[in-house]
Short mmCIF file of C-alpha atoms in Angstrom, two decimals:
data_model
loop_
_atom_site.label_atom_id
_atom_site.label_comp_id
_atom_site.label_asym_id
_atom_site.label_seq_id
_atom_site.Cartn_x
_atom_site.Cartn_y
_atom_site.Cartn_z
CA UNK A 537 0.00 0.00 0.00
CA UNK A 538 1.47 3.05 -1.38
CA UNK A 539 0.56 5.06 1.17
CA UNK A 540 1.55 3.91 4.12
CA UNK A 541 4.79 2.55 2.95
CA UNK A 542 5.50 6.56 2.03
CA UNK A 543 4.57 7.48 5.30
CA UNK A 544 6.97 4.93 6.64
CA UNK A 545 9.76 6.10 4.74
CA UNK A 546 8.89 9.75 5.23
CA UNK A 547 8.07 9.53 9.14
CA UNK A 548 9.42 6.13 10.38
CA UNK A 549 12.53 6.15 12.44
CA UNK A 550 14.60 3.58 12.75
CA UNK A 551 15.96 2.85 16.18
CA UNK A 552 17.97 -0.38 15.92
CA UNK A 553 18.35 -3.08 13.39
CA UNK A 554 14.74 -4.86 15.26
CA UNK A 555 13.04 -1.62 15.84
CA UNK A 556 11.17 0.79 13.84
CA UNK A 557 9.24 3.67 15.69
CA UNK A 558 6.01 5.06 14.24
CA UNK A 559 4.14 6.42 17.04
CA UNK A 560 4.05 10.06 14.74
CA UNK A 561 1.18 8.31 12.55
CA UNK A 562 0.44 4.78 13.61
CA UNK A 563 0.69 4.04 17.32
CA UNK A 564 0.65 6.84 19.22
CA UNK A 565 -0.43 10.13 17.71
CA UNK A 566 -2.65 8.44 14.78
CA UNK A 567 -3.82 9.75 11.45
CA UNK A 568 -7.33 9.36 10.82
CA UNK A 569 -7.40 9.76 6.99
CA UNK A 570 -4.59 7.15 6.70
CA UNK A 571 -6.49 4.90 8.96
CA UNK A 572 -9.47 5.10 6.66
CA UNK A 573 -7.79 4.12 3.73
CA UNK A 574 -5.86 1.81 5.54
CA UNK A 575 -9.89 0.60 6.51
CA UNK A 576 -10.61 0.71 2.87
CA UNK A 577 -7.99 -1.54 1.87
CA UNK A 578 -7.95 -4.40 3.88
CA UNK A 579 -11.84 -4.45 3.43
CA UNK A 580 -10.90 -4.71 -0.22
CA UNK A 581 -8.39 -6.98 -0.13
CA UNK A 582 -10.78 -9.36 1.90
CA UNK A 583 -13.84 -8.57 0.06
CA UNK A 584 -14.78 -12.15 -1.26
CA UNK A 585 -14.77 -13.65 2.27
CA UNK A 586 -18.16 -13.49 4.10
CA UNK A 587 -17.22 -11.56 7.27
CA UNK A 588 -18.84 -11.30 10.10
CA UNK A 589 -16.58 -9.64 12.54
CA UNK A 590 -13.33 -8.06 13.26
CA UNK A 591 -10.90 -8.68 15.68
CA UNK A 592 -8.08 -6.77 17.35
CA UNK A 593 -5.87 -6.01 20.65
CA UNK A 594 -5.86 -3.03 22.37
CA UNK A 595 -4.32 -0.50 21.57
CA UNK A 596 -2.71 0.79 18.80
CA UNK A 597 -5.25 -1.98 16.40
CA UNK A 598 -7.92 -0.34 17.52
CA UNK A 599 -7.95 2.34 14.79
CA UNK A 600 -7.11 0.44 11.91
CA UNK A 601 -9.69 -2.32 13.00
CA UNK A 602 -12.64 0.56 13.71
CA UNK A 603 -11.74 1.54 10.18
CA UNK A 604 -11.97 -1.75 8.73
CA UNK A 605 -14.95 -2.70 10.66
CA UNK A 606 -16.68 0.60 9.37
CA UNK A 607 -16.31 -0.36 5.46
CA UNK A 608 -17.06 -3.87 6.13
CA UNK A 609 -20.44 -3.27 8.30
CA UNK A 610 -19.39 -5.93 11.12
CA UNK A 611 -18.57 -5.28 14.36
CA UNK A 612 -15.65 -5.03 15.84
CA UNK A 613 -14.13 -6.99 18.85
CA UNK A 614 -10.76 -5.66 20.75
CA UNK A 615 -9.53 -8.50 22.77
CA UNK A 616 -8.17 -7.11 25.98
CA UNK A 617 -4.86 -7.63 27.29
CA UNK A 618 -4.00 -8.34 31.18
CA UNK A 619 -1.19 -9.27 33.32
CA UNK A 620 -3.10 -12.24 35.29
CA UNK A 621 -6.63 -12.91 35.05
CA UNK A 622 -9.19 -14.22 37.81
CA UNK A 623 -10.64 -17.39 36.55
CA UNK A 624 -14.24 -17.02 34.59
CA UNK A 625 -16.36 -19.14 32.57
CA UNK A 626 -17.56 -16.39 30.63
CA UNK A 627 -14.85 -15.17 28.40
CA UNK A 628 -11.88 -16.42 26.23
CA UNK A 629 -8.37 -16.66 27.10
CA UNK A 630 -5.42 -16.85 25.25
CA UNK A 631 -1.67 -16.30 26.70
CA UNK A 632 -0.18 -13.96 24.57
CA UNK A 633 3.65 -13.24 25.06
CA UNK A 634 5.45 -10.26 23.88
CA UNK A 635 9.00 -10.35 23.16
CA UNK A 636 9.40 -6.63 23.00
CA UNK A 637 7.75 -6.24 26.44
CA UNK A 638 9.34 -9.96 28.01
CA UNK A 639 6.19 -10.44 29.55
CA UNK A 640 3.32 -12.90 29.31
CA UNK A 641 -0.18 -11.12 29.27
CA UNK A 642 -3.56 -12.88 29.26
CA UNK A 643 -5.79 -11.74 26.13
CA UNK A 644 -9.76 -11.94 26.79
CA UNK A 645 -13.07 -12.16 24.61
CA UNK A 646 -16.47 -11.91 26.00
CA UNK A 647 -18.14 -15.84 24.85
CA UNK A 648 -21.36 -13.21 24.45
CA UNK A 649 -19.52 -12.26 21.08
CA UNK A 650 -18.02 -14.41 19.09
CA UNK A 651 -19.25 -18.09 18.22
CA UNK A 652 -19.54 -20.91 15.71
CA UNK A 653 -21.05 -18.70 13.09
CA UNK A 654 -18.60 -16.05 12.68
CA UNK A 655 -16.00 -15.67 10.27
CA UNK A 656 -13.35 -13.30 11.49
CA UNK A 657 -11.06 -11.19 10.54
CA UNK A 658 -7.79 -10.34 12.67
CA UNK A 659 -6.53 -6.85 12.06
CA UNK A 660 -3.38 -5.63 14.06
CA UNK A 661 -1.10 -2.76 13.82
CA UNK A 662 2.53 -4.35 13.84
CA UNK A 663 3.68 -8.45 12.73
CA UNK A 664 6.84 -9.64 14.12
CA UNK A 665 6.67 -12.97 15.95
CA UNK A 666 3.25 -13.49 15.23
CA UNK A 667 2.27 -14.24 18.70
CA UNK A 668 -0.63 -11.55 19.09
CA UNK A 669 -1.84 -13.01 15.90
CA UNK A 670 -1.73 -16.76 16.82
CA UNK A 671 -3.11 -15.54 20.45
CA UNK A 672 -6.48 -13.80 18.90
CA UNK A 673 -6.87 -16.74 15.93
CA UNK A 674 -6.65 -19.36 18.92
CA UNK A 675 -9.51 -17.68 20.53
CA UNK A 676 -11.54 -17.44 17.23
CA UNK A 677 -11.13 -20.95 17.11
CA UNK A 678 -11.99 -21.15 20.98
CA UNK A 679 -15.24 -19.98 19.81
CA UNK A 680 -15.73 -22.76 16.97
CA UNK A 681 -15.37 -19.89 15.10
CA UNK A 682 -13.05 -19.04 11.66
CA UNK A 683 -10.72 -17.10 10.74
CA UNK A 684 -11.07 -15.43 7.23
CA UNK A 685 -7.49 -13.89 7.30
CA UNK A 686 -5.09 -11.75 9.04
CA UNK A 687 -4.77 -7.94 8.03
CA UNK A 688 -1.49 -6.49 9.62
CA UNK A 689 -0.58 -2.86 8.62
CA UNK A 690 3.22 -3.10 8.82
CA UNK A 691 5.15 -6.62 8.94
CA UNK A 692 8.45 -7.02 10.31
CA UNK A 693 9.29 -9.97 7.33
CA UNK A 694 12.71 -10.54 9.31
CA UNK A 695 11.03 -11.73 12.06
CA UNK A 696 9.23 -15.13 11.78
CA UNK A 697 5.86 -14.22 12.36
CA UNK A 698 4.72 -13.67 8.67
CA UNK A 699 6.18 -17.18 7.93
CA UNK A 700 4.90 -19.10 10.70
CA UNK A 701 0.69 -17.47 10.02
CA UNK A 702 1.36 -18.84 6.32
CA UNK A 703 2.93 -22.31 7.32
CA UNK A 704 0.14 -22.62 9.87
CA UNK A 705 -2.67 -22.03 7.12
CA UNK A 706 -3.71 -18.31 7.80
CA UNK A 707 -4.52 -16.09 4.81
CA UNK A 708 -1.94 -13.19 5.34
CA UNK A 709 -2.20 -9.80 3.95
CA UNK A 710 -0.02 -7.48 5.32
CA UNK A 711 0.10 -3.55 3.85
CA UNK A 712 4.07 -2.87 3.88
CA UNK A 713 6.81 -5.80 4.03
CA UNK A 714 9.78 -4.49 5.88
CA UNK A 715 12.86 -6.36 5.08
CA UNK A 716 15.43 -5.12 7.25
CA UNK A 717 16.53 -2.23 9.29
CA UNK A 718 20.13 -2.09 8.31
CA UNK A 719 22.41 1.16 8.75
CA UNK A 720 19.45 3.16 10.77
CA UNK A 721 17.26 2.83 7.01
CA UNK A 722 14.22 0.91 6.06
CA UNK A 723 14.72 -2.15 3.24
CA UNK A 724 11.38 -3.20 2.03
CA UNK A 725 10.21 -6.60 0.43
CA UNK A 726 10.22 -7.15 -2.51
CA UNK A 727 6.53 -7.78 -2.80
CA UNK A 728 6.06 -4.23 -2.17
CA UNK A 729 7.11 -3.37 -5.64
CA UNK A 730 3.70 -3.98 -6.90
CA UNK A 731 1.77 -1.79 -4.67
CA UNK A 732 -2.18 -0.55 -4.45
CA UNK A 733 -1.91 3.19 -5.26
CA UNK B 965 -27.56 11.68 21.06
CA UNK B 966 -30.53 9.99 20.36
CA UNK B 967 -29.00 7.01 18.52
CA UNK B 968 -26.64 6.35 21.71
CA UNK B 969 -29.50 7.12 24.04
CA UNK B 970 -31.50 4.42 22.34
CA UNK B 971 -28.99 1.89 22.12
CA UNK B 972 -27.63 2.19 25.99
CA UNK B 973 -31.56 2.11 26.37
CA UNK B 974 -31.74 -1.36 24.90
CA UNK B 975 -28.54 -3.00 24.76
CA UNK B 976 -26.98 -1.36 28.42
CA UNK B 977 -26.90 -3.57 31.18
CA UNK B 978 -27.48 -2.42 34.67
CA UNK B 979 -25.44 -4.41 36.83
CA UNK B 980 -25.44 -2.17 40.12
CA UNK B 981 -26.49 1.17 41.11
CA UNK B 982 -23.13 2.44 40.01
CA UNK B 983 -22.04 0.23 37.31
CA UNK B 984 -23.73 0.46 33.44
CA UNK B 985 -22.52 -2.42 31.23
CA UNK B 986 -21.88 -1.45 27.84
CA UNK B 987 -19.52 -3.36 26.53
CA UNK B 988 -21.84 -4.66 23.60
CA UNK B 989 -21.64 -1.72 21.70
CA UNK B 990 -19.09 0.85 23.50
CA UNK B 991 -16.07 -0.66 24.90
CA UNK B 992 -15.27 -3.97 23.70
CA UNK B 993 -17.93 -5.14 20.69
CA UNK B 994 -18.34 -1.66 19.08
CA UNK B 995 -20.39 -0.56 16.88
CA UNK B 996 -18.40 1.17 13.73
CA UNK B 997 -21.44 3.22 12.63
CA UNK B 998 -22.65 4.56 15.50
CA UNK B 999 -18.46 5.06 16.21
CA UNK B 1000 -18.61 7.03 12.95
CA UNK B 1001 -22.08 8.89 14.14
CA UNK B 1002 -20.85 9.92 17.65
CA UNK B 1003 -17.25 11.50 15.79
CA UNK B 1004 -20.03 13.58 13.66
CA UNK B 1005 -21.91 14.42 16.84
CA UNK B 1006 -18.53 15.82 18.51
CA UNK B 1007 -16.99 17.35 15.29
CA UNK B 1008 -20.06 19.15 15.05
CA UNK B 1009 -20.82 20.47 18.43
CA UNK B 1010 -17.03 21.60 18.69
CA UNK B 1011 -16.93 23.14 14.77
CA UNK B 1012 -16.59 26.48 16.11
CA UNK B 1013 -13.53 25.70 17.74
CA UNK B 1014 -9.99 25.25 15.56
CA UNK B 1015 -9.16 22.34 16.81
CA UNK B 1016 -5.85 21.28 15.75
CA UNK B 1017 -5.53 17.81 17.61
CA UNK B 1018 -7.66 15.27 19.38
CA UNK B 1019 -6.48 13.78 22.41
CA UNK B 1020 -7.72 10.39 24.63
CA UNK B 1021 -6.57 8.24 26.57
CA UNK B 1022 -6.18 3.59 25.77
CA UNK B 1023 -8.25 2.07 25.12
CA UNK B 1024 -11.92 2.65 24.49
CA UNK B 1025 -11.85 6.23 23.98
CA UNK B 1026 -9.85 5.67 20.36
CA UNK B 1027 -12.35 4.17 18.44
CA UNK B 1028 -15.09 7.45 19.27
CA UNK B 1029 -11.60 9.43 19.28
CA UNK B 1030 -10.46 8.62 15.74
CA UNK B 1031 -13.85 9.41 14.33
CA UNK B 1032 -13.84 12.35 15.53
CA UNK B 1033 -10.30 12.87 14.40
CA UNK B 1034 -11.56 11.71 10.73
CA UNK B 1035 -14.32 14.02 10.99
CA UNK B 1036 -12.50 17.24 12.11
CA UNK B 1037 -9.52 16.70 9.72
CA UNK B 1038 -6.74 16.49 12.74
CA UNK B 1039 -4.36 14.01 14.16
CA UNK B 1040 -5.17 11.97 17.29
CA UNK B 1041 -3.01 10.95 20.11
CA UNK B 1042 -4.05 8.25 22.57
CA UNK B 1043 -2.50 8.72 25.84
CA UNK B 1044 -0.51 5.76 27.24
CA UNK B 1045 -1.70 4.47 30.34
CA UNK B 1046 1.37 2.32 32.55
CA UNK B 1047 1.50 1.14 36.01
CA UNK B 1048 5.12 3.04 37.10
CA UNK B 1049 7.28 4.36 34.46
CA UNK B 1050 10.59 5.12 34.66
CA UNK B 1051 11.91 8.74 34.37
CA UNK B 1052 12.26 10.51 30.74
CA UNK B 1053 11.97 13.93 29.53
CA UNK B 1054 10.46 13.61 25.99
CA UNK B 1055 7.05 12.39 27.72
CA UNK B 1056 4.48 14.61 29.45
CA UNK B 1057 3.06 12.12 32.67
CA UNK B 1058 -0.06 12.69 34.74
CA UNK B 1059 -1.21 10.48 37.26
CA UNK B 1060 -4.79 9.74 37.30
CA UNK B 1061 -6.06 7.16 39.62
CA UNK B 1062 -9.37 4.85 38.61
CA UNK B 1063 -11.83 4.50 41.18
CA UNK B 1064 -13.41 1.12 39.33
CA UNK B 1065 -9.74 -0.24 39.64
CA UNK B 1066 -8.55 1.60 42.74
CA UNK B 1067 -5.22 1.75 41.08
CA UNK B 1068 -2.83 4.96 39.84
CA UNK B 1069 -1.63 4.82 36.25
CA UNK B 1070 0.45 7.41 34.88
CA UNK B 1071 -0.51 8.57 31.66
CA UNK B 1072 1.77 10.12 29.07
CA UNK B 1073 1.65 11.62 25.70
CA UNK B 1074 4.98 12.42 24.13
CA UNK B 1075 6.56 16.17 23.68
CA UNK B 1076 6.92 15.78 20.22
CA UNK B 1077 3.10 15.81 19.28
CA UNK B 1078 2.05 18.39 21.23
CA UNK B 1079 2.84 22.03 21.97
CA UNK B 1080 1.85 25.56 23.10
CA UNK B 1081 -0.14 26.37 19.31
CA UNK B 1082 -2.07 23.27 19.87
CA UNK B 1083 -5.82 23.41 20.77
CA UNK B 1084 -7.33 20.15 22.14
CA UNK B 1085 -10.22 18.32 22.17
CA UNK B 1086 -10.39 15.87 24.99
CA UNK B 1087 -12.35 12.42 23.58
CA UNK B 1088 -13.85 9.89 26.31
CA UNK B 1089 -16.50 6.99 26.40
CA UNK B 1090 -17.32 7.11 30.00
CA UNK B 1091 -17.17 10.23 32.34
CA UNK B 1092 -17.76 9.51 36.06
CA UNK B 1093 -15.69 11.25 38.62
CA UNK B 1094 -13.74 12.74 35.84
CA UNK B 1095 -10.18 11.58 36.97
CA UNK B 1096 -9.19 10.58 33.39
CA UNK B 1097 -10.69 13.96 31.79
CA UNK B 1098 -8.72 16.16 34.41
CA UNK B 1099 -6.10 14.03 33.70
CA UNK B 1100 -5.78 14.46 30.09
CA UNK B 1101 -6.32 18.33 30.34
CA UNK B 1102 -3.04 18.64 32.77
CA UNK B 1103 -1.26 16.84 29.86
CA UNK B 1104 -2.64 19.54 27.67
CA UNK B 1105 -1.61 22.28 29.97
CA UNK B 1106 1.90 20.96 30.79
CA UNK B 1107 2.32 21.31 26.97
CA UNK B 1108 1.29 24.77 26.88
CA UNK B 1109 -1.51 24.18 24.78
CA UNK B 1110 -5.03 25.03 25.64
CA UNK B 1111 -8.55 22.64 25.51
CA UNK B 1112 -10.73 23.25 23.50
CA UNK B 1113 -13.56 21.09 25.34
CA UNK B 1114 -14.26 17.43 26.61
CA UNK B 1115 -16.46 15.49 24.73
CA UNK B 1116 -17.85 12.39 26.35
CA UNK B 1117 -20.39 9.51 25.12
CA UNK B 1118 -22.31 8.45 28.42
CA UNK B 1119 -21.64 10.87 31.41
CA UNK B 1120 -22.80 9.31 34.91
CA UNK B 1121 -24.35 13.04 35.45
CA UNK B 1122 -24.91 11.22 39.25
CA UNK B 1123 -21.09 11.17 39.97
CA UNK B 1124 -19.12 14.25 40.34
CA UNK B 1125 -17.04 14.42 37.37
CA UNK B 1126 -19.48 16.60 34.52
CA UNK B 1127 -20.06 19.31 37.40
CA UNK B 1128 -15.84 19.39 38.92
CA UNK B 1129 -14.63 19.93 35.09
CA UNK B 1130 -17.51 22.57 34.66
CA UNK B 1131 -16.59 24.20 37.64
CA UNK B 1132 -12.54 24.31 36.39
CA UNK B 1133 -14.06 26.08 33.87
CA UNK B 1134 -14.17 23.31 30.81
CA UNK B 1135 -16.56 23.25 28.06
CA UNK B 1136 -18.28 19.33 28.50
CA UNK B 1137 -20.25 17.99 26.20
CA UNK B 1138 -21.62 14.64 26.76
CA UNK B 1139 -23.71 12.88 24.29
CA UNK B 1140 -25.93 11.07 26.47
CA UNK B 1141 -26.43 11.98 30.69
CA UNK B 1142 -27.92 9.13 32.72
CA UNK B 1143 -29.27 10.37 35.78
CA UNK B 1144 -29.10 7.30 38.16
CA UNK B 1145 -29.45 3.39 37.70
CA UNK B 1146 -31.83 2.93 40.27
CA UNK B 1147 -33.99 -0.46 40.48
CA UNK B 1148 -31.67 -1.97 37.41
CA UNK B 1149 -32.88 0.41 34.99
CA UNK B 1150 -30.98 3.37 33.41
CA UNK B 1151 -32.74 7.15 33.90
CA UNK B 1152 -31.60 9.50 31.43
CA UNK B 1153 -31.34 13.36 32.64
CA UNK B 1154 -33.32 15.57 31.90
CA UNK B 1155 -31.32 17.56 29.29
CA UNK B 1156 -31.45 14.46 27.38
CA UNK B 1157 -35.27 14.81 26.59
CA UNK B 1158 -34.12 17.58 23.87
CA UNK B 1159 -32.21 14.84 21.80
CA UNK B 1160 -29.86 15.98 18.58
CA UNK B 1161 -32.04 12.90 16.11
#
């Protein structure tokens, strides 16, 4: 996605070789006419699957998933994320560990939401080891639920996340391929050369 | 609001005298339309005011937040929200305790986005004692900048927050005002009975 992979260039800094920091337009301070299109195209880009609702962590997915949700017409879910969790029969869990953070946090759905009818789609902000993604597809499938596919706005492709959703069957469509972080700039994939205007 | 009025009207769930459950719609399964309809509501009632960034705080004020954002044509920063934090000076903090969690988060929004030609709209689902909202205007006033009002989509008009942030002098407009949960039903104020359709 043209777009957003200018934006990354332009505005994207690059703090390490593992570490990219967009909190000017993504994660932080957000903005809202990139979101929409962002919105626009993963609703494209998933149009032929029958969706029923979207799914994303809190926080920074919020805003692309709203968007999403909003050209789709489904709902959207935001799983929410916790250091330890009191035991309860009414809601999902998933343990969910982040590598940047080195912490383990419990990620919860409300059972009144999601069940064997839906067909979901997972929207998140950032891909890198995948484990947010496998964490809110396990709970889909908690529900007897599917998964329709995986929307990420900006994947990490030198991490193994991207590889592992693929191996494991998932439908991934991510907006801007980062291949590396060498020498403070960003490398993109390949596959970016054919972008969506 | 009449649209939010209705729908807290028949999908809220009184669990207490104190505590409306609206997490079917609001703040975990939301409702991308009536998201879209309540950043129109706020755009509108603040249009007078040049706004030049929205502000809220993680995470169910960014999906109302970023429609308003979308609306009004300006950026929008969620405010973090951490347990203890270490020291920097490229973030403003604010500690704002929760009375539903009886904890003390500090919040903080970074330097860079914000600054003493901004003008702020403050963007919350939920306003009850208004620790969050008082919160997020010291952030704005460490910065320099000044608010431009508080927009919220259910005020508890029955705890003290709406009439301590009128009394500091903010502008608070609150889409829908629910006057007490008494007998596990919700009463709407009476400034609600003239309803925007």
């Amino acid at each position: 996605m043209k777009l957003l992979r200018d934006k990354v260039q332009q505005d994207g800094i690059v703090l390490s070789n593992q570490v990219l920091k967009v909190d000017s337009f993504l994660n932080h301070q957000m903005d809202p006419v990139l979101m929409q299109e962002i919105g626009k195209e993963f609703a494209s880009r998933f149009a032929a699957e029958n969706i029923t609702k979207v799914l994303t962590i809190e926080s920074s997915g919020i805003a692309p998933a709203i968007m999403t949700a909003l050209e789709i017409k489904v709902p959207l879910i935001f799983a929410r994320k916790q250091k330890s969790l009191t035991l309860r029969d009414d809601i999902f869990t998933e343990k969910v560990y982040s590598f940047t953070k080195q912490e383990t946090n419990e990620i919860t759905v409300s059972k009144k939401f999601m069940d064997a009818s839906d067909h979901v789609l997972i929207i998140d902000d950032f891909l890198a080891n995948g484990e947010a993604a496998f964490g809110l597809a396990r709970v889909v499938e908690q529900a007897g639920a599917s998964v329709a596919g995986i929307g990420i706005a900006i994947e990490k492709a030198f991490q193994p996340g991207g590889a592992k959703l693929k191996e494991a069957g998932y439908r991934l469509e991510s907006l801007v391929r980062i291949a590396g972080l060498e020498d403070g700039e960003v490398q993109f994939a390949e596959a970016d050369e054919v972008v969506t205007p």
